[in-house]
Amino acid sequence: MSPLLLSLHPGTTLHDEQGLLTAHHRWGRTTLGPHTPPLAEALQALAAGPTAIDDMTDRLRATARRAGLPPEPQLAVLHGSLERLAHSVRRHATTGSRRWATAEPLAPGAAPRPGPAPAPDTPLTLDRAAHLRPVDDRLALESPRSRFRLRLEDPGVATLLALLARPASRAELAGRCGDLTEDALAAVVSLLYSTGFAHPADGAGHPTDDAGLPPGWTFHELLAYDGSRAGPRDRPYGPVFPLRATEPPAPPVAPPPAGRVIPLGRPDLDRVSREDRSFTDVLESRTSRRAYGEPPLTIEQLAEFLYRAARVRTLLGARPEDDRPYAITSRPYPSAGSAYELELYAAVHRCHGLDRGLYHYDPLGHALTALPGAPEAVDRLLREASAATGGAPPPDVHLTLVSRVKRLSWKYAAHAYALTLKNTGVLLQTLCLVATAMGLSGCPVGGGDSETPVRAFGLAPHTEIPVGAFLLGSAPTPH
């Protein structure tokens, strides 16, 4: 028996539609050709379970002869059908009754690599974006660059994958994979190669460009990009409300933490609109400013800055009839799904009218809440700000943008984190423009140690995640 067995992905069904054999599958339906008994019987065997292509071919020949049909045209239709159904055909590496690995397609465009498997003496190595993780009850091999998932049905395959971290020929692998017979090794290597997880090495035994990461990409960035787009993967994506049945949505505005509340003044927006620079002037003069004036920022300036950039303008209740089963807010900047998951925390270094320390901004009440924290917490945030800005002096106020990410993941599947990073960019640009309009020094910061603000502000790990920072201060006097 061939070591490579095929089966249709569970849920794939075959139907006679006006004389045409049609497969219904995860991606829709595919018309295969005239509904003849030999073709239908061969493909029904795949739907029933793993089948060797040789057995299926022999069965089709016999059925065709009994039906009085020439077998060759039926074989051509069968092979064409398997090509059109590549996205719904699972491939199993087996020897006898022992199954070693199963490759399942993850995308409508999934198809095995064309051409024969490499010769046994050709060194192979794993794709540099490949990684193992538990899926259901099995370890599975995945890569952003493969349209398949390879399930490890036998622990012995894990040893083979470990050895393929560097280029190795089949002879080298055979001497170190005691659990895999020669036939089993050939079957698994063939499966790894055909599904894009293994690539030939060059003559010197080094990974080729096919195996390496794309220039300029790291593994984690490639994985994050692949996971944040709609395809090509077999996972829920978009506004599908994955947590709707298990928990209520997070509130549209986070409850202020306990502590002393400092109400902030509200600027006269009519006056602001009369006295502000033009929008074009603000855009054209916007730049990151890392120098600060001798007099510090004032609490009145900080209050106006936060009000203009980040306050809650309106609070709207849920509207289930409009498929919006959660309350939303409106603020001066846009946010995916009007989720407004971003919170502002402040480390105040110097601000006239406000004590040095840590604060949380309440955008609904337009107030600051003083937080507990040692002076060293402010110092650590300021040191990070200085390091991120090339040794610039510390800002008057260091603002940390924190995402209540479940506010997004309650609605969106697969790309909540990507959305919160986009929302972060939107808010950072808004903060930049308001600082420019007010004649203040402002500078966005995209990096930093995520643990520093978590410890400083007492954030809940993976629930309240730091995603950016903004440095604010008075502007230096022009010379």
mmCIF file of C-alpha atoms in Angstrom, residues 21 34 36-46 51-82:
data_model
loop_
_atom_site.group_PDB
_atom_site.id
_atom_site.type_symbol
_atom_site.label_atom_id
_atom_site.label_comp_id
_atom_site.label_asym_id
_atom_site.label_seq_id
_atom_site.Cartn_x
_atom_site.Cartn_y
_atom_site.Cartn_z
ATOM 1 C CA LEU A 21 -21.036 15.605 -9.432
ATOM 2 C CA PRO A 34 -20.501 14.408 -15.142
ATOM 3 C CA THR A 36 -20.771 8.720 -13.363
ATOM 4 C CA PRO A 37 -20.778 5.686 -11.034
ATOM 5 C CA PRO A 38 -16.989 5.144 -11.250
ATOM 6 C CA LEU A 39 -16.159 8.766 -10.348
ATOM 7 C CA ALA A 40 -18.789 8.956 -7.612
ATOM 8 C CA GLU A 41 -17.656 5.669 -6.051
ATOM 9 C CA ALA A 42 -13.982 6.690 -6.086
ATOM 10 C CA LEU A 43 -14.650 10.037 -4.414
ATOM 11 C CA GLN A 44 -17.119 8.530 -1.929
ATOM 12 C CA ALA A 45 -14.267 6.269 -0.819
ATOM 13 C CA LEU A 46 -12.290 9.412 0.054
ATOM 14 C CA THR A 51 -7.615 5.756 0.944
ATOM 15 C CA ALA A 52 -4.525 5.049 -1.129
ATOM 16 C CA ILE A 53 -4.604 6.677 -4.541
ATOM 17 C CA ASP A 54 -3.544 3.352 -6.113
ATOM 18 C CA ASP A 55 -6.491 1.537 -4.500
ATOM 19 C CA MET A 56 -8.861 4.274 -5.608
ATOM 20 C CA THR A 57 -7.518 4.091 -9.156
ATOM 21 C CA ASP A 58 -7.864 0.288 -9.267
ATOM 22 C CA ARG A 59 -11.417 0.519 -7.932
ATOM 23 C CA LEU A 60 -12.307 3.132 -10.530
ATOM 24 C CA ARG A 61 -10.945 0.970 -13.368
ATOM 25 C CA ALA A 62 -12.991 -2.013 -12.197
ATOM 26 C CA THR A 63 -16.166 0.022 -11.762
ATOM 27 C CA ALA A 64 -15.734 1.657 -15.158
ATOM 28 C CA ARG A 65 -15.372 -1.727 -16.879
ATOM 29 C CA ARG A 66 -18.481 -3.074 -15.145
ATOM 30 C CA ALA A 67 -20.393 0.011 -16.266
ATOM 31 C CA GLY A 68 -19.125 -0.404 -19.821
ATOM 32 C CA LEU A 69 -17.172 2.854 -19.717
ATOM 33 C CA PRO A 70 -13.578 3.364 -20.891
ATOM 34 C CA PRO A 71 -11.479 3.779 -17.724
ATOM 35 C CA GLU A 72 -8.923 6.298 -19.009
ATOM 36 C CA PRO A 73 -11.334 9.260 -19.378
ATOM 37 C CA GLN A 74 -12.707 8.451 -15.928
ATOM 38 C CA LEU A 75 -9.166 8.462 -14.495
ATOM 39 C CA ALA A 76 -8.494 11.840 -16.101
ATOM 40 C CA VAL A 77 -11.676 13.252 -14.544
ATOM 41 C CA LEU A 78 -10.696 11.762 -11.166
ATOM 42 C CA HIS A 79 -7.236 13.345 -11.182
ATOM 43 C CA GLY A 80 -8.720 16.651 -12.308
ATOM 44 C CA SER A 81 -11.270 16.433 -9.494
ATOM 45 C CA LEU A 82 -8.530 15.842 -6.926
#
